[in-house]
PDB file of C-alpha atoms in Angstrom:
ATOM      1  CA  ASN K   1      92.506  44.360  28.577  1.00 59.00           C
ATOM      2  CA  PRO K   2      90.077  44.625  25.791  1.00 60.00           C
ATOM      3  CA  THR K   3      86.461  44.623  26.796  1.00 61.00           C
ATOM      4  CA  PRO K   4      84.518  41.643  25.681  1.00 58.00           C
ATOM      5  CA  PRO K   5      81.846  42.261  23.087  1.00 58.00           C
ATOM      6  CA  ALA K   6      78.445  42.995  24.485  1.00 58.00           C
ATOM      7  CA  VAL K   7      76.159  40.020  24.581  1.00 58.00           C
ATOM      8  CA  PRO K   8      72.581  40.976  23.780  1.00 58.00           C
ATOM      9  CA  ASN K   9      70.295  40.521  26.687  1.00 59.00           C
ATOM     10  CA  PRO K  10      67.070  38.877  25.451  1.00 57.00           C
ATOM     11  CA  ALA K  11      65.103  40.600  28.191  1.00 58.00           C
ATOM     12  CA  VAL K  12      66.171  43.982  26.870  1.00 57.00           C
ATOM     13  CA  THR K  13      65.199  44.693  23.290  1.00 57.00           C
ATOM     14  CA  THR K  14      65.536  47.755  21.176  1.00 58.00           C
ATOM     15  CA  GLU K  15      62.724  46.818  18.740  1.00 60.00           C
ATOM     16  CA  LYS K  16      59.391  48.475  19.115  1.00 62.00           C
ATOM     17  CA  PRO K  17      56.662  46.048  20.127  1.00 59.00           C
ATOM     18  CA  LYS K  18      54.354  44.972  17.289  1.00 62.00           C
ATOM     19  CA  PRO K  19      50.693  45.666  17.864  1.00 59.00           C
ATOM     20  CA  ALA K  20      48.577  42.608  18.465  1.00 60.00           C
ATOM     21  CA  VAL K  21      46.689  41.399  15.403  1.00 58.00           C
ATOM     22  CA  THR K  22      43.025  42.180  15.832  1.00 60.00           C
ATOM     23  CA  GLN K  23      40.162  40.789  13.795  1.00 62.00           C
ATOM     24  CA  LYS K  24      37.719  43.093  12.144  1.00 62.00           C
ATOM     25  CA  PRO K  25      34.549  43.303  14.155  1.00 59.00           C
ATOM     26  CA  LYS K  26      31.725  41.241  12.676  1.00 60.00           C
ATOM     27  CA  PRO K  27      28.708  43.194  11.569  1.00 57.00           C
ATOM     28  CA  ALA K  28      25.824  43.149  13.996  1.00 58.00           C
ATOM     29  CA  VAL K  29      23.443  41.856  11.305  1.00 58.00           C
ATOM     30  CA  ALA K  30      24.500  38.728   9.488  1.00 58.00           C
ATOM     31  CA  GLU K  31      24.899  39.351   5.770  1.00 60.00           C
ATOM     32  CA  LYS K  32      22.474  37.409   3.632  1.00 55.00           C
ATOM     33  CA  PRO K  33      24.222  35.065   1.251  1.00 56.00           C
ATOM     34  CA  LYS K  34      23.686  35.981  -2.358  1.00 54.00           C
ATOM     35  CA  PRO K  35      21.159  33.689  -4.007  1.00 53.00           C
ATOM     36  CA  LYS K  36      22.720  31.134  -6.278  1.00 63.00           C
ATOM     37  CA  VAL K  37      21.852  31.741  -9.891  1.00 68.00           C
ATOM     38  CA  ARG K  38      21.067  28.467 -11.507  1.00 77.00           C
ATOM     39  CA  PRO K  39      21.478  28.162 -15.236  1.00 86.00           C
ATOM     40  CA  LEU K  40      18.413  27.817 -17.406  1.00 87.00           C
ATOM     41  CA  PRO K  41      17.877  24.378 -18.919  1.00 88.00           C
ATOM     42  CA  PRO K  42      18.810  24.068 -22.598  1.00 90.00           C
ATOM     43  CA  GLY K  43      16.095  25.461 -24.837  1.00 91.00           C
ATOM     44  CA  VAL K  44      14.380  27.511 -22.113  1.00 93.00           C
ATOM     45  CA  THR K  45      14.760  31.290 -22.275  1.00 92.00           C
ATOM     46  CA  MET K  46      14.263  33.905 -19.596  1.00 94.00           C
ATOM     47  CA  GLU K  47      11.616  35.504 -21.819  1.00 94.00           C
ATOM     48  CA  GLU K  48       9.637  32.238 -21.667  1.00 95.00           C
ATOM     49  CA  VAL K  49       9.982  32.138 -17.877  1.00 94.00           C
ATOM     50  CA  LYS K  50       8.583  35.677 -17.696  1.00 95.00           C
ATOM     51  CA  ASN K  51       5.726  34.879 -20.112  1.00 95.00           C
ATOM     52  CA  PRO K  52       5.300  31.089 -20.282  1.00 95.00           C
ATOM     53  CA  ASN K  53       1.853  31.280 -21.863  1.00 94.00           C
ATOM     54  CA  ASP K  54       2.712  33.394 -24.883  1.00 95.00           C
ATOM     55  CA  ILE K  55       0.309  32.181 -27.552  1.00 94.00           C
ATOM     56  CA  MET K  56       3.212  31.783 -29.991  1.00 93.00           C
ATOM     57  CA  SER K  57       4.594  28.961 -27.818  1.00 93.00           C
ATOM     58  CA  TYR K  58       1.459  26.816 -28.253  1.00 95.00           C
ATOM     59  CA  LYS K  59       2.166  23.858 -30.556  1.00 93.00           C
ATOM     60  CA  SER K  60      -0.797  21.586 -29.810  1.00 94.00           C
ATOM     61  CA  PHE K  61      -4.130  21.634 -31.671  1.00 93.00           C
ATOM     62  CA  ASP K  62      -5.985  20.642 -28.514  1.00 95.00           C
ATOM     63  CA  ALA K  63      -4.217  23.222 -26.337  1.00 96.00           C
ATOM     64  CA  LEU K  64      -5.005  25.915 -28.905  1.00 96.00           C
ATOM     65  CA  GLU K  65      -8.659  24.835 -29.025  1.00 96.00           C
ATOM     66  CA  ASP K  66      -8.842  24.911 -25.227  1.00 97.00           C
ATOM     67  CA  GLU K  67      -7.297  28.393 -25.163  1.00 96.00           C
ATOM     68  CA  ILE K  68      -9.702  29.651 -27.843  1.00 97.00           C
ATOM     69  CA  LYS K  69     -12.691  28.335 -25.860  1.00 97.00           C
ATOM     70  CA  ALA K  70     -11.393  29.927 -22.641  1.00 96.00           C
ATOM     71  CA  ILE K  71     -10.940  33.272 -24.412  1.00 95.00           C
ATOM     72  CA  GLU K  72     -14.432  33.041 -25.930  1.00 95.00           C
ATOM     73  CA  ARG K  73     -15.908  32.449 -22.441  1.00 95.00           C
ATOM     74  CA  LYS K  74     -14.072  35.500 -21.081  1.00 93.00           C
ATOM     75  CA  LEU K  75     -15.167  37.625 -24.034  1.00 93.00           C
ATOM     76  CA  ARG K  76     -18.836  36.588 -23.560  1.00 93.00           C
ATOM     77  CA  ILE K  77     -18.679  37.604 -19.896  1.00 91.00           C
ATOM     78  CA  LEU K  78     -17.099  40.940 -20.800  1.00 90.00           C
ATOM     79  CA  LYS K  79     -19.649  41.530 -23.561  1.00 89.00           C
ATOM     80  CA  ARG K  80     -22.555  40.957 -21.122  1.00 89.00           C
ATOM     81  CA  SER K  81     -21.117  43.641 -18.874  1.00 88.00           C
ATOM     82  CA  GLY K  82     -20.703  45.985 -21.840  1.00 85.00           C
ATOM     83  CA  GLN K  83     -16.923  45.764 -21.931  1.00 87.00           C
ATOM     84  CA  ALA K  84     -14.525  44.919 -24.706  1.00 80.00           C
ATOM     85  CA  ASN K  85     -10.995  43.621 -24.472  1.00 87.00           C
ATOM     86  CA  LYS K  86      -8.812  44.127 -27.536  1.00 91.00           C
ATOM     87  CA  THR K  87      -5.952  42.113 -26.013  1.00 92.00           C
ATOM     88  CA  LEU K  88      -8.152  39.033 -25.576  1.00 93.00           C
ATOM     89  CA  GLU K  89      -9.608  39.439 -29.054  1.00 94.00           C
ATOM     90  CA  GLN K  90      -6.115  39.653 -30.538  1.00 95.00           C
ATOM     91  CA  ARG K  91      -4.975  36.587 -28.569  1.00 95.00           C
ATOM     92  CA  LYS K  92      -7.963  34.642 -29.899  1.00 96.00           C
ATOM     93  CA  GLN K  93      -7.170  35.672 -33.475  1.00 97.00           C
ATOM     94  CA  GLN K  94      -3.522  34.682 -33.038  1.00 97.00           C
ATOM     95  CA  ALA K  95      -4.515  31.290 -31.605  1.00 96.00           C
ATOM     96  CA  GLU K  96      -6.903  30.672 -34.515  1.00 96.00           C
ATOM     97  CA  LEU K  97      -4.206  31.602 -37.056  1.00 96.00           C
ATOM     98  CA  ILE K  98      -1.610  29.337 -35.416  1.00 95.00           C
ATOM     99  CA  LYS K  99      -4.084  26.442 -35.312  1.00 93.00           C
ATOM    100  CA  ASP K 100      -5.136  26.964 -38.945  1.00 93.00           C
ATOM    101  CA  ALA K 101      -1.498  27.158 -40.075  1.00 93.00           C
ATOM    102  CA  ALA K 102      -0.671  23.917 -38.255  1.00 88.00           C
ATOM    103  CA  ILE K 103      -3.684  22.125 -39.746  1.00 86.00           C
ATOM    104  CA  LEU K 104      -2.761  23.391 -43.195  1.00 90.00           C
ATOM    105  CA  ALA K 105       0.835  22.199 -42.772  1.00 90.00           C
ATOM    106  CA  VAL K 106      -0.386  18.664 -42.012  1.00 84.00           C
ATOM    107  CA  GLN K 107      -3.013  18.714 -44.782  1.00 87.00           C
ATOM    108  CA  GLU K 108      -0.484  19.901 -47.365  1.00 91.00           C
ATOM    109  CA  GLU K 109       1.949  17.263 -46.088  1.00 88.00           C
ATOM    110  CA  LYS K 110       4.548  19.847 -45.080  1.00 92.00           C
ATOM    111  CA  MET K 111       4.399  18.098 -41.703  1.00 91.00           C
ATOM    112  CA  SER K 112       3.556  14.429 -41.317  1.00 90.00           C
ATOM    113  CA  PHE K 113       1.382  13.109 -38.536  1.00 88.00           C
ATOM    114  CA  ALA K 114       4.481  11.424 -37.066  1.00 91.00           C
ATOM    115  CA  ASP K 115       6.301  14.783 -37.173  1.00 92.00           C
ATOM    116  CA  TYR K 116       3.384  16.405 -35.341  1.00 91.00           C
ATOM    117  CA  LEU K 117       3.527  13.741 -32.629  1.00 93.00           C
ATOM    118  CA  ASP K 118       7.298  14.276 -32.312  1.00 95.00           C
ATOM    119  CA  LEU K 119       6.671  18.017 -32.000  1.00 94.00           C
ATOM    120  CA  LEU K 120       4.154  17.318 -29.233  1.00 95.00           C
ATOM    121  CA  ARG K 121       6.650  15.098 -27.365  1.00 97.00           C
ATOM    122  CA  LEU K 122       9.390  17.729 -27.610  1.00 96.00           C
ATOM    123  CA  THR K 123       7.003  20.490 -26.547  1.00 96.00           C
ATOM    124  CA  ILE K 124       5.862  18.492 -23.515  1.00 97.00           C
ATOM    125  CA  VAL K 125       9.478  17.953 -22.381  1.00 97.00           C
ATOM    126  CA  HIS K 126      10.293  21.628 -22.978  1.00 97.00           C
ATOM    127  CA  ASP K 127       7.190  22.897 -21.183  1.00 97.00           C
ATOM    128  CA  GLU K 128       7.823  20.626 -18.175  1.00 97.00           C
ATOM    129  CA  LYS K 129      11.300  22.181 -17.819  1.00 96.00           C
ATOM    130  CA  LEU K 130       9.751  25.617 -18.279  1.00 96.00           C
ATOM    131  CA  ALA K 131       7.171  24.898 -15.552  1.00 96.00           C
ATOM    132  CA  GLU K 132       9.983  24.029 -13.119  1.00 94.00           C
ATOM    133  CA  GLU K 133      11.755  27.289 -13.947  1.00 94.00           C
ATOM    134  CA  VAL K 134       8.590  29.362 -13.502  1.00 95.00           C
ATOM    135  CA  VAL K 135       8.214  27.948  -9.986  1.00 93.00           C
ATOM    136  CA  ALA K 136      11.919  28.294  -9.134  1.00 92.00           C
ATOM    137  CA  ARG K 137      12.388  31.806 -10.479  1.00 91.00           C
ATOM    138  CA  ARG K 138       8.986  33.463 -10.010  1.00 93.00           C
ATOM    139  CA  GLY K 139       7.571  31.683  -6.977  1.00 89.00           C
ATOM    140  CA  GLU K 140       4.186  32.896  -5.787  1.00 91.00           C
ATOM    141  CA  GLU K 141       4.103  35.678  -8.384  1.00 91.00           C
ATOM    142  CA  GLY K 142       4.138  33.059 -11.169  1.00 92.00           C
ATOM    143  CA  ARG K 143       1.526  30.767  -9.626  1.00 93.00           C
ATOM    144  CA  LYS K 144      -1.254  31.505 -12.164  1.00 94.00           C
ATOM    145  CA  ASP K 145       1.100  31.215 -15.134  1.00 95.00           C
ATOM    146  CA  HIS K 146       2.407  27.919 -13.753  1.00 96.00           C
ATOM    147  CA  ALA K 147      -1.112  26.520 -13.301  1.00 96.00           C
ATOM    148  CA  LYS K 148      -2.050  27.452 -16.864  1.00 96.00           C
ATOM    149  CA  LEU K 149       1.182  25.928 -18.179  1.00 97.00           C
ATOM    150  CA  VAL K 150       0.602  22.680 -16.261  1.00 97.00           C
ATOM    151  CA  LYS K 151      -2.933  22.508 -17.693  1.00 97.00           C
ATOM    152  CA  ARG K 152      -1.505  22.935 -21.203  1.00 97.00           C
ATOM    153  CA  ILE K 153       0.996  20.115 -20.574  1.00 97.00           C
ATOM    154  CA  GLU K 154      -1.827  17.828 -19.389  1.00 98.00           C
ATOM    155  CA  ILE K 155      -3.852  18.628 -22.523  1.00 97.00           C
ATOM    156  CA  MET K 156      -0.855  17.826 -24.743  1.00 97.00           C
ATOM    157  CA  LYS K 157      -0.188  14.532 -22.926  1.00 97.00           C
ATOM    158  CA  ALA K 158      -3.829  13.496 -23.375  1.00 97.00           C
ATOM    159  CA  GLU K 159      -3.733  14.523 -27.037  1.00 95.00           C
ATOM    160  CA  LEU K 160      -0.523  12.549 -27.582  1.00 95.00           C
ATOM    161  CA  LYS K 161      -1.884   9.459 -25.817  1.00 95.00           C
ATOM    162  CA  GLY K 162      -5.112   9.565 -27.819  1.00 94.00           C
ATOM    163  CA  ALA K 163      -3.256  10.049 -31.104  1.00 91.00           C
ATOM    164  CA  GLU K 164      -0.878   7.186 -30.369  1.00 89.00           C
ATOM    165  CA  GLU K 165      -3.789   4.874 -29.505  1.00 89.00           C
ATOM    166  CA  GLN K 166      -5.922   5.814 -32.525  1.00 88.00           C
ATOM    167  CA  GLY K 167      -3.157   6.119 -35.082  1.00 77.00           C
ATOM    168  CA  GLU K 168      -2.951   8.516 -37.986  1.00 71.00           C
ATOM    169  CA  PRO K 169      -6.266  10.113 -38.995  1.00 65.00           C
ATOM    170  CA  GLU K 170      -7.385   9.496 -42.557  1.00 60.00           C
TER     171      GLU K 170
END
């Protein structure tokens, strides 16, 4: 009699047992999520966020006049104490040149009064976006720059409102 084929016994197996799947241990300190990098608004550069009050970004006559007066006050205080500040003096000269160039452009009709008002409107919108970015990206460290920028925006808004109410100067 032939022997019947062996029937595998499920209780007896020849395969090696597989090790249980283990999870990697979690670190004791929770990892901080990486901060989300938000894109800059159109027209705003990182350089502007770092230095939002660069005199070259001033487009308003009134804001330039206010800056010139503020610099003159600082220079008078420094002069009384026997100090000089070349950086402030240079900033004042730059502000005066920018203001004179803008006045000349309007006087020589290279820029109309309406164009100047449009420039003010665009600058206000741009600087408001810039102010938001200074707060978001620089926080407490950018507080003084933000305050100065907000003051400049307020000056431009007042200048624009006054110009719109009075109309084009003769």
